CSV table of C-alpha atoms and ligand atoms in Angstrom, one decimal:
chain,number,residue,atom,x,y,z
J,175,MET,CA,40.8,20.3,20.8
J,176,SER,CA,42.6,18.4,23.6
J,177,PHE,CA,41.4,16.0,26.2
J,178,PRO,CA,42.0,17.0,29.9
J,179,LYS,CA,44.6,14.4,30.7
J,180,ASP,CA,43.3,13.2,34.0
J,181,ASP,CA,39.7,12.8,33.0
J,182,VAL,CA,39.6,10.8,29.8
J,183,ASP,CA,41.9,8.3,28.4
J,184,PRO,CA,41.1,8.1,24.6
J,185,GLU,CA,42.5,4.6,24.4
J,186,ALA,CA,40.0,3.4,27.1
J,187,THR,CA,36.9,4.6,25.1
J,188,LEU,CA,38.0,2.3,22.2
J,189,SER,CA,38.5,-0.7,24.3
J,190,LEU,CA,35.9,-3.5,23.8
J,191,ASP,CA,35.9,-4.3,27.5
J,192,SER,CA,34.4,-1.0,28.4
J,193,GLY,CA,32.6,0.2,25.2
J,194,PRO,CA,29.1,-0.7,24.3
J,195,VAL,CA,28.7,-3.8,22.1
J,196,ILE,CA,26.6,-3.4,18.9
J,197,ALA,CA,24.8,-6.6,19.2
J,198,SER,CA,22.9,-6.5,15.9
J,199,LEU,CA,26.2,-6.7,13.9
J,200,GLU,CA,27.0,-10.0,15.6
J,201,ARG,CA,23.6,-11.7,15.3
J,202,ALA,CA,23.1,-14.1,12.5
J,203,GLN,CA,20.6,-12.9,10.0
J,204,LYS,CA,17.3,-14.6,9.8
J,205,PRO,CA,16.3,-15.1,6.1
J,206,TYR,CA,13.1,-14.1,4.4
J,207,VAL,CA,11.4,-17.3,3.4
J,208,LEU,CA,8.4,-18.7,1.4
J,209,GLU,CA,7.4,-22.1,2.7
J,210,GLN,CA,5.4,-23.9,0.1
J,211,LEU,CA,2.8,-26.1,1.8
J,212,GLN,CA,0.6,-27.2,-1.2
J,213,GLY,CA,1.0,-27.6,-4.9
J,214,PRO,CA,3.6,-29.4,-7.1
J,215,GLY,CA,6.9,-29.8,-5.3
J,216,ALA,CA,5.5,-29.2,-1.8
J,217,PRO,CA,6.6,-29.2,0.9
J,218,ARG,CA,9.7,-27.1,0.4
J,219,ARG,CA,11.1,-23.7,1.2
J,220,PHE,CA,12.4,-20.8,-0.9
J,221,VAL,CA,14.8,-18.3,0.6
J,222,LEU,CA,14.2,-14.8,-0.7
J,223,GLN,CA,17.7,-13.7,-1.6
J,224,LEU,CA,17.1,-11.0,-4.2
J,225,ALA,CA,15.5,-7.6,-4.0
J,226,GLU,CA,13.3,-8.6,-7.0
J,227,MET,CA,12.1,-12.1,-7.7
J,228,ILE,CA,9.6,-13.7,-10.0
J,229,ILE,CA,7.3,-16.6,-9.1
J,230,GLY,CA,5.9,-18.5,-12.1
J,231,ARG,CA,5.7,-21.6,-14.2
J,232,SER,CA,8.7,-20.6,-16.3
J,233,LEU,CA,11.9,-22.4,-15.6
J,234,GLN,CA,13.5,-19.0,-15.8
J,235,ALA,CA,11.4,-17.7,-12.8
J,236,HIS,CA,13.4,-17.3,-9.6
J,237,ILE,CA,10.8,-19.5,-7.9
J,238,SER,CA,9.7,-21.9,-10.5
J,239,VAL,CA,6.7,-24.2,-9.8
J,240,ASP,CA,5.5,-26.6,-12.4
J,241,SER,CA,1.8,-26.0,-12.0
J,242,ALA,CA,-0.6,-25.6,-15.0
J,243,LEU,CA,-2.5,-23.1,-12.9
J,244,LEU,CA,0.4,-20.7,-12.8
J,245,SER,CA,1.3,-18.2,-15.5
J,246,ARG,CA,4.8,-18.2,-16.8
J,247,GLN,CA,5.5,-15.0,-14.9
J,248,HIS,CA,2.8,-15.0,-12.2
J,249,VAL,CA,3.8,-12.5,-9.5
J,250,GLN,CA,6.8,-10.4,-8.7
J,251,LEU,CA,8.2,-10.0,-5.2
J,252,VAL,CA,9.9,-6.6,-4.6
J,253,ARG,CA,11.8,-5.8,-1.5
J,254,SER,CA,11.7,-2.3,-0.1
J,255,GLY,CA,13.6,-1.8,3.1
J,256,PRO,CA,12.5,-4.5,5.6
J,257,GLU,CA,9.5,-5.6,3.6
J,258,TYR,CA,8.5,-7.5,0.5
J,259,ALA,CA,5.5,-6.6,-1.6
J,260,CYS,CA,3.9,-9.1,-4.0
J,261,LYS,CA,2.5,-7.8,-7.3
J,262,ASP,CA,0.4,-9.6,-9.9
J,263,LEU,CA,2.1,-9.6,-13.3
J,264,GLY,CA,-1.1,-9.9,-15.2
J,265,SER,CA,-1.5,-13.6,-14.4
J,266,LYS,CA,-4.5,-15.6,-15.6
J,267,ASN,CA,-5.6,-16.8,-12.2
J,268,GLY,CA,-4.4,-14.0,-10.0
J,269,PHE,CA,-3.1,-14.4,-6.4
J,270,TYR,CA,-4.6,-14.3,-3.0
J,271,VAL,CA,-3.3,-13.0,0.3
J,272,ASN,CA,-5.0,-14.6,3.3
J,273,GLY,CA,-7.9,-15.5,1.0
J,274,VAL,CA,-8.3,-12.0,-0.6
J,275,ARG,CA,-7.7,-11.6,-4.3
J,276,ALA,CA,-5.1,-8.9,-4.5
J,277,HIS,CA,-3.5,-6.9,-7.3
J,278,SER,CA,-0.6,-6.1,-5.0
J,279,ALA,CA,0.1,-6.4,-1.3
J,280,VAL,CA,2.8,-5.6,1.2
J,281,LEU,CA,3.5,-8.9,2.9
J,282,ARG,CA,3.5,-9.5,6.6
J,283,ASP,CA,4.9,-12.4,8.6
J,284,GLY,CA,2.6,-15.4,8.5
J,285,ASP,CA,0.6,-14.3,5.4
J,286,THR,CA,-0.7,-17.1,3.2
J,287,LEU,CA,-0.1,-16.6,-0.5
J,288,GLN,CA,-2.1,-18.6,-3.0
J,289,LEU,CA,-1.3,-18.8,-6.7
J,290,GLY,CA,-3.5,-21.3,-8.4
J,291,ASP,CA,-3.0,-24.6,-6.5
J,292,VAL,CA,0.2,-23.3,-4.9
J,293,VAL,CA,0.0,-22.3,-1.3
J,294,MET,CA,2.8,-20.6,0.5
J,295,ILE,CA,3.5,-19.0,3.9
J,296,TYR,CA,5.6,-15.9,4.0
J,297,ARG,CA,8.1,-15.7,6.8
J,298,GLU,CA,9.6,-12.3,7.5
J,299,GLY,CA,13.3,-12.2,8.1
J,300,GLU,CA,15.4,-9.8,10.0
C,24,MET,CA,-12.3,-2.7,-20.2
C,25,THR,CA,-11.3,0.0,-17.7
C,26,ASP,CA,-9.9,-1.4,-14.4
C,27,ALA,CA,-10.2,0.4,-11.1
C,28,PHE,CA,-7.3,0.0,-8.6
C,29,VAL,CA,-8.2,0.5,-5.0
C,30,ARG,CA,-5.4,0.8,-2.5
C,31,PHE,CA,-5.5,1.1,1.3
C,32,TRP,CA,-3.0,3.6,2.8
C,33,GLY,CA,-4.6,3.9,6.2
C,34,THR,CA,-7.3,1.7,7.7
C,35,ARG,CA,-7.3,2.6,11.4
C,36,GLY,CA,-10.0,4.6,13.1
C,37,SER,CA,-9.6,7.5,15.6
C,38,ILE,CA,-5.9,7.7,16.2
C,39,PRO,CA,-2.7,6.2,14.6
C,40,THR,CA,-1.6,3.0,16.3
C,41,PRO,CA,1.9,2.0,15.2
C,42,GLY,CA,3.5,-1.1,16.6
C,43,HIS,CA,3.7,-4.9,16.5
C,44,ARG,CA,0.1,-5.4,17.6
C,45,THR,CA,-1.3,-3.7,14.5
C,46,ARG,CA,1.3,-4.5,12.0
C,47,ARG,CA,-0.8,-6.6,9.6
C,48,TYR,CA,-3.8,-4.3,9.3
C,49,GLY,CA,-1.8,-1.2,9.8
C,50,GLY,CA,-1.7,1.8,12.2
C,51,ASN,CA,-2.3,4.7,9.9
C,52,THR,CA,-5.6,6.5,9.9
C,53,SER,CA,-8.1,6.6,7.0
C,54,CYS,CA,-6.9,7.0,3.5
C,55,VAL,CA,-7.9,5.0,0.4
C,56,SER,CA,-6.9,5.7,-3.2
C,57,LEU,CA,-8.8,4.9,-6.4
C,58,ARG,CA,-7.0,5.0,-9.6
C,59,VAL,CA,-8.8,4.7,-13.0
C,60,GLY,CA,-6.4,5.2,-15.9
C,61,ASN,CA,-4.5,8.3,-15.1
C,62,ALA,CA,-7.1,9.8,-12.8
C,63,LEU,CA,-6.6,9.6,-9.0
C,64,TYR,CA,-9.3,9.8,-6.4
C,65,VAL,CA,-8.5,9.9,-2.8
C,66,CYS,CA,-10.9,9.2,0.1
C,67,ASP,CA,-9.9,10.9,3.3
C,68,GLY,CA,-6.7,12.4,4.4
C,69,GLY,CA,-5.8,10.5,7.6
C,70,THR,CA,-2.1,9.7,8.3
C,71,GLY,CA,-2.1,7.2,5.5
C,72,LEU,CA,-2.3,10.2,3.1
C,73,ARG,CA,1.4,10.9,3.9
C,74,GLU,CA,2.4,7.5,2.5
C,75,LEU,CA,0.3,8.0,-0.6
C,76,GLY,CA,2.1,11.3,-1.1
C,77,VAL,CA,5.5,9.7,-0.8
C,78,SER,CA,4.6,7.0,-3.2
C,79,LEU,CA,3.3,9.5,-5.8
C,80,MET,CA,6.4,11.6,-5.6
C,81,GLN,CA,8.5,8.4,-6.1
C,82,GLU,CA,6.4,7.1,-9.0
C,83,GLN,CA,6.2,10.4,-10.9
C,84,PRO,CA,8.8,12.8,-9.6
C,85,ASN,CA,8.7,15.0,-12.7
C,86,ASP,CA,5.1,14.8,-13.7
C,87,ALA,CA,2.4,17.1,-12.5
C,88,ILE,CA,0.1,15.4,-10.0
C,89,GLU,CA,-3.6,15.9,-10.1
C,90,ALA,CA,-5.8,14.4,-7.4
C,91,HIS,CA,-9.4,14.6,-6.5
C,92,LEU,CA,-9.8,14.6,-2.7
C,93,PHE,CA,-13.0,13.5,-1.0
C,94,PHE,CA,-13.4,13.7,2.8
C,95,SER,CA,-16.0,11.7,4.7
C,96,HIS,CA,-15.8,14.4,7.3
C,97,THR,CA,-13.2,16.5,9.1
C,98,HIS,CA,-12.6,14.6,12.3
C,99,TRP,CA,-8.8,14.5,13.0
C,100,ASP,CA,-8.3,11.0,11.9
C,101,HIS,CA,-9.5,11.9,8.4
C,102,ILE,CA,-7.6,15.2,7.8
C,103,GLN,CA,-4.4,14.8,9.9
C,104,GLY,CA,-2.3,13.6,7.0
C,105,PHE,CA,-3.0,16.5,4.8
C,106,PRO,CA,-0.2,18.9,6.0
C,107,PHE,CA,2.2,16.0,5.3
C,108,PHE,CA,0.9,15.3,1.8
C,109,MET,CA,4.1,16.1,-0.2
C,110,PRO,CA,2.4,16.8,-3.6
C,111,ALA,CA,0.5,19.7,-1.9
C,112,TYR,CA,3.8,21.5,-1.7
C,113,SER,CA,4.7,21.6,-5.4
C,114,SER,CA,3.5,24.3,-7.7
C,115,LYS,CA,3.1,22.0,-10.6
C,116,ASN,CA,0.4,20.0,-8.8
C,117,THR,CA,-3.4,20.5,-8.6
C,118,LEU,CA,-5.6,19.2,-5.8
C,119,TYR,CA,-9.4,19.4,-6.1
C,120,VAL,CA,-11.1,19.3,-2.7
C,121,TYR,CA,-14.7,18.3,-2.9
C,122,ASP,CA,-17.2,19.4,-0.3
C,123,ALA,CA,-20.5,17.6,0.2
C,124,THR,CA,-21.6,20.2,2.8
C,125,ARG,CA,-21.4,22.9,0.1
C,126,GLU,CA,-20.2,25.4,2.7
C,127,GLU,CA,-16.4,25.2,2.0
C,128,ARG,CA,-16.3,23.5,5.4
C,129,VAL,CA,-13.6,21.0,4.3
C,130,ARG,CA,-11.3,23.7,3.0
C,131,GLN,CA,-11.8,25.8,6.1
C,132,LEU,CA,-10.9,22.9,8.4
C,133,LEU,CA,-7.9,21.8,6.3
C,134,LEU,CA,-6.8,25.4,6.6
C,135,GLY,CA,-7.6,25.6,10.3
C,136,GLN,CA,-5.4,22.7,11.2
C,137,MET,CA,-2.4,24.4,9.6
C,138,ARG,CA,-2.7,27.5,11.7
C,139,SER,CA,0.6,28.4,13.3
C,140,ASP,CA,-0.7,27.1,16.7
C,141,TYR,CA,-0.8,23.6,15.2
C,142,PHE,CA,1.6,23.5,12.3
C,143,PRO,CA,4.7,25.4,11.0
C,144,VAL,CA,3.6,25.8,7.4
C,145,ALA,CA,0.5,27.8,6.6
C,146,PHE,CA,-2.1,26.5,4.2
C,147,SER,CA,-1.6,29.6,2.1
C,148,ASP,CA,2.1,28.7,1.7
C,149,LEU,CA,1.3,25.3,0.1
C,150,GLY,CA,2.7,25.6,-3.4
C,151,SER,CA,0.1,23.5,-5.2
C,152,THR,CA,-3.1,24.8,-6.7
C,153,ILE,CA,-5.9,23.8,-4.3
C,154,ILE,CA,-9.4,24.2,-5.8
C,155,SER,CA,-12.5,23.7,-3.6
C,156,ARG,CA,-15.5,22.3,-5.4
C,157,ALA,CA,-19.0,21.9,-3.9
C,158,LEU,CA,-20.5,18.6,-4.8
C,159,GLU,CA,-23.9,18.8,-6.3
C,160,THR,CA,-26.7,16.6,-5.0
C,161,GLY,CA,-27.2,13.7,-7.3
C,162,GLU,CA,-24.2,12.7,-9.4
C,163,THR,CA,-21.1,14.5,-10.6
C,164,LEU,CA,-18.9,13.3,-13.5
C,165,ILE,CA,-15.2,13.7,-12.6
C,166,ASP,CA,-12.7,12.6,-15.2
C,167,GLY,CA,-15.1,9.9,-16.5
C,168,VAL,CA,-16.0,8.6,-13.0
C,169,CYS,CA,-19.6,9.2,-11.8
C,170,VAL,CA,-19.4,10.2,-8.1
C,171,ARG,CA,-22.4,10.3,-5.7
C,172,HIS,CA,-22.6,11.0,-2.0
C,173,ILE,CA,-25.1,10.5,0.8
C,174,GLU,CA,-25.1,11.7,4.4
C,175,GLN,CA,-24.5,9.2,7.2
C,176,VAL,CA,-25.3,9.1,10.9
C,177,HIS,CA,-22.2,10.5,12.7
C,178,PRO,CA,-21.6,13.2,15.3
C,179,GLY,CA,-20.9,16.4,13.3
C,180,ARG,CA,-22.1,14.8,10.0
C,181,SER,CA,-20.2,12.5,7.6
C,182,PHE,CA,-20.7,11.4,4.0
C,183,ALA,CA,-20.3,8.2,2.0
C,184,TYR,CA,-19.2,8.3,-1.6
C,185,SER,CA,-19.8,6.0,-4.5
C,186,PHE,CA,-17.7,5.8,-7.6
C,187,ASN,CA,-19.1,4.3,-10.8
C,188,VAL,CA,-17.0,3.6,-13.8
C,189,ALA,CA,-17.3,1.2,-16.7
C,190,GLY,CA,-20.0,-0.8,-15.0
C,191,LYS,CA,-18.0,-1.0,-11.7
C,192,LYS,CA,-19.0,0.4,-8.4
C,193,ILE,CA,-17.0,1.2,-5.4
C,194,VAL,CA,-18.5,2.6,-2.2
C,195,TYR,CA,-16.5,4.3,0.6
C,196,ALA,CA,-18.6,4.6,3.7
C,197,THR,CA,-16.7,5.2,6.9
C,198,ASP,CA,-17.7,6.8,10.2
C,199,SER,CA,-21.3,5.8,10.0
C,200,GLU,CA,-23.4,4.5,12.9
C,201,LEU,CA,-25.7,2.3,10.9
C,202,ASP,CA,-27.1,0.9,14.1
C,203,LEU,CA,-29.0,4.1,14.8
C,204,SER,CA,-30.9,3.8,11.6
C,205,ILE,CA,-32.1,0.2,11.8
C,206,GLN,CA,-35.7,0.1,10.7
C,207,ASN,CA,-36.9,-3.1,12.5
C,208,VAL,CA,-35.3,-2.5,15.9
C,209,SER,CA,-37.7,-4.4,18.0
C,210,GLU,CA,-37.6,-7.5,15.8
C,211,CYS,CA,-33.8,-7.4,15.9
C,212,ASP,CA,-33.7,-6.9,19.7
C,213,ALA,CA,-35.8,-10.0,20.1
C,214,ASN,CA,-33.7,-12.0,17.7
C,215,ARG,CA,-30.0,-11.1,17.1
C,216,ASP,CA,-29.9,-13.3,14.0
C,217,ARG,CA,-32.6,-11.3,12.3
C,218,LEU,CA,-31.5,-9.2,9.3
C,219,ARG,CA,-31.2,-5.6,10.4
C,220,GLN,CA,-33.1,-3.6,7.8
C,221,LEU,CA,-31.5,-0.3,6.8
C,222,PRO,CA,-33.0,2.7,5.2
C,223,ALA,CA,-34.1,2.1,1.6
C,224,GLU,CA,-32.2,5.2,0.4
C,225,LEU,CA,-28.9,3.9,1.9
C,226,VAL,CA,-29.4,0.4,0.5
C,227,LYS,CA,-30.0,1.8,-2.9
C,228,PHE,CA,-26.9,4.0,-2.6
C,229,VAL,CA,-24.8,0.9,-1.9
C,230,GLN,CA,-26.8,-1.5,-4.2
C,231,GLY,CA,-24.7,-3.8,-6.4
C,232,ALA,CA,-21.3,-2.4,-5.3
C,233,ASP,CA,-18.4,-4.6,-6.4
C,234,LEU,CA,-16.6,-3.3,-3.3
C,235,LEU,CA,-18.0,-1.7,-0.2
C,236,ILE,CA,-15.4,-0.2,2.2
C,237,ALA,CA,-17.3,0.4,5.4
C,238,ASP,CA,-16.8,1.3,9.0
C,239,GLY,CA,-17.2,-1.9,11.1
C,240,GLN,CA,-15.3,-0.8,14.1
C,241,TYR,CA,-17.1,-2.7,16.9
C,242,THR,CA,-18.1,-6.2,17.9
C,243,ASP,CA,-21.6,-6.5,19.2
C,244,GLU,CA,-20.4,-6.7,22.8
C,245,GLU,CA,-18.3,-3.5,22.4
C,246,TYR,CA,-21.1,-1.5,20.8
C,247,ALA,CA,-23.3,-1.9,23.8
C,248,THR,CA,-21.2,0.7,25.7
C,249,LYS,CA,-20.5,2.9,22.6
C,250,VAL,CA,-23.9,3.9,21.3
C,251,GLY,CA,-23.8,7.4,19.9
C,252,TRP,CA,-20.1,7.4,19.2
C,253,GLY,CA,-20.6,7.3,15.5
C,254,HIS,CA,-19.5,3.8,14.5
C,255,ALA,CA,-21.1,0.6,13.5
C,256,ARG,CA,-21.2,-3.0,14.6
C,257,ALA,CA,-19.4,-5.1,12.0
C,258,SER,CA,-22.5,-7.3,12.1
C,259,THR,CA,-24.7,-4.5,11.0
C,260,VAL,CA,-22.4,-3.6,8.1
C,261,VAL,CA,-22.7,-7.2,7.0
C,262,ASP,CA,-26.5,-6.8,7.0
C,263,LEU,CA,-26.2,-3.7,4.8
C,264,ALA,CA,-23.9,-5.6,2.4
C,265,VAL,CA,-26.4,-8.5,2.2
C,266,GLN,CA,-29.3,-6.2,1.5
C,267,ALA,CA,-27.4,-4.3,-1.1
C,268,GLY,CA,-26.1,-7.4,-2.9
C,269,VAL,CA,-22.5,-6.3,-2.5
C,270,GLY,CA,-19.6,-8.4,-4.0
C,271,GLN,CA,-16.8,-7.7,-1.6
C,272,LEU,CA,-16.9,-6.0,1.8
C,273,ALA,CA,-13.8,-4.5,3.3
C,274,ILE,CA,-14.3,-3.8,7.0
C,275,PHE,CA,-12.6,-0.5,7.7
C,276,HIS,CA,-11.8,2.0,10.5
C,277,HIS,CA,-10.3,-0.6,12.8
C,278,ASP,CA,-10.6,0.2,16.5
C,279,PRO,CA,-7.3,1.5,18.0
C,280,MET,CA,-7.7,-1.0,20.8
C,281,HIS,CA,-7.9,-3.9,18.4
C,282,ALA,CA,-4.7,-5.9,17.7
C,283,ASP,CA,-4.5,-7.8,14.5
C,284,GLU,CA,-5.9,-10.9,16.2
C,285,ASP,CA,-8.9,-9.0,17.4
C,286,VAL,CA,-9.6,-7.8,13.9
C,287,ASP,CA,-9.3,-11.5,12.7
C,288,GLN,CA,-11.9,-12.5,15.3
C,289,LEU,CA,-14.3,-9.7,14.4
C,290,LEU,CA,-13.9,-10.8,10.7
C,291,ALA,CA,-14.7,-14.4,11.6
C,292,VAL,CA,-17.9,-13.4,13.3
C,293,ALA,CA,-18.8,-11.2,10.3
C,294,ARG,CA,-18.2,-14.1,7.9
C,295,SER,CA,-20.4,-16.4,9.9
C,296,ARG,CA,-23.2,-13.8,9.8
C,297,VAL,CA,-22.9,-13.7,5.9
C,298,GLU,CA,-23.4,-17.4,6.0
C,299,LEU,CA,-26.3,-17.2,8.4
C,300,HIS,CA,-28.0,-14.9,5.9
C,301,GLY,CA,-27.2,-17.4,3.1
C,302,ALA,CA,-25.3,-14.8,1.2
C,303,ARG,CA,-22.0,-15.0,-0.8
C,304,ILE,CA,-19.9,-12.0,0.0
C,305,SER,CA,-16.2,-11.9,0.4
C,306,VAL,CA,-15.5,-10.2,3.7
C,307,PHE,CA,-12.0,-9.1,4.6
C,308,GLY,CA,-10.2,-6.6,6.8
C,309,ALA,CA,-8.9,-3.5,5.0
C,310,ARG,CA,-5.2,-3.6,5.4
C,311,GLU,CA,-2.5,-1.1,4.7
C,312,GLY,CA,-0.5,-1.8,1.5
C,313,LEU,CA,-3.3,-4.0,0.0
C,314,GLU,CA,-4.3,-3.1,-3.6
C,315,LEU,CA,-7.3,-4.5,-5.3
C,316,ARG,CA,-8.1,-4.5,-9.0
C,317,ILE,CA,-11.9,-4.1,-9.4
W,261,LIG,ZN1,-12.9,8.3,12.0
W,262,LIG,ZN1,-15.5,10.7,12.9
């Protein structure tokens, strides 16, 4: 295949001056965050960096909170595409999303997560 | 102790409503799964059913899938996901379709919406074994779960289902205009705080449910112009839950015009009505992706 010489200059289509800019590649990423508002250690914020994270009393938990009301491994956060889901790992006191006791839930921006006396707000990233 | 896991795959009424306004409660139409051990029960096949299908295929790609399907009725928002339910296409799977009308009506309409005018694949080309079963009046034991049904007030008929297992009771009751069967109408018209008494048979059907999933599409103000459309005021659903001594009430079949904030407001009013009646019921909005352990 050849380009008709007069019509198209292949060099020009590659030039940044004239080509479309893919803005999303340039934009700084907004992180996924859990803001802890209540409970031991609050206030503080946890950036969700891994696709799978555990919240619990254990020091080995990715998000470790020293509360007697938390199980050692209380819930697991699992990322799937652009969303995180929170799943109970058989904890003693369970967890609540916006006041509803859940076994698991796909989280949405602004959701309140409660595990024992630990209250956190989920902030969706981009 | 046997646990029952209830998951919402679609909670919207009437038509799918994707987009930011409905992100929290979700935009897919009616579909709820109940899992007890290895047995799977599915209430309605709205567009949420597609998501359930995808999830089942991911979770158990090599195992045969067996599912018991219950339809409240066959309005579009309750059957539209069926042609997109992936497990229906595999020969190793078996779907039991229950019919409360006992006229094979559900099967005929699932089949009808897959006519070539509407859809490229014919019902007869679905690979799975699809068995239609008429539901007897009274109760039916299905894989250890006792299932009952009752007819509701809705244009073209609809049915509620109750599932009893190991002392737990879950009721799925959508597309029901409770307001047309209030027994003490004049008292309630005179005093809006008055408990709206519902038919004894219905109250008994719901009695003691750990979880009631019920159509509460309208606010009191909206309902005034929507009488006869087949859906209830959330406040009337609360009154049913109070009379039946329900543990948790999931308001379901969200109005397509309601953004998440509108649903929040409707729920706040519903909760204050629970308080007004001096009851203790956990009221929440059914939302996509939420799973409860009962
Ligand atoms: Zn409907
Ligand atoms: Zn309907």
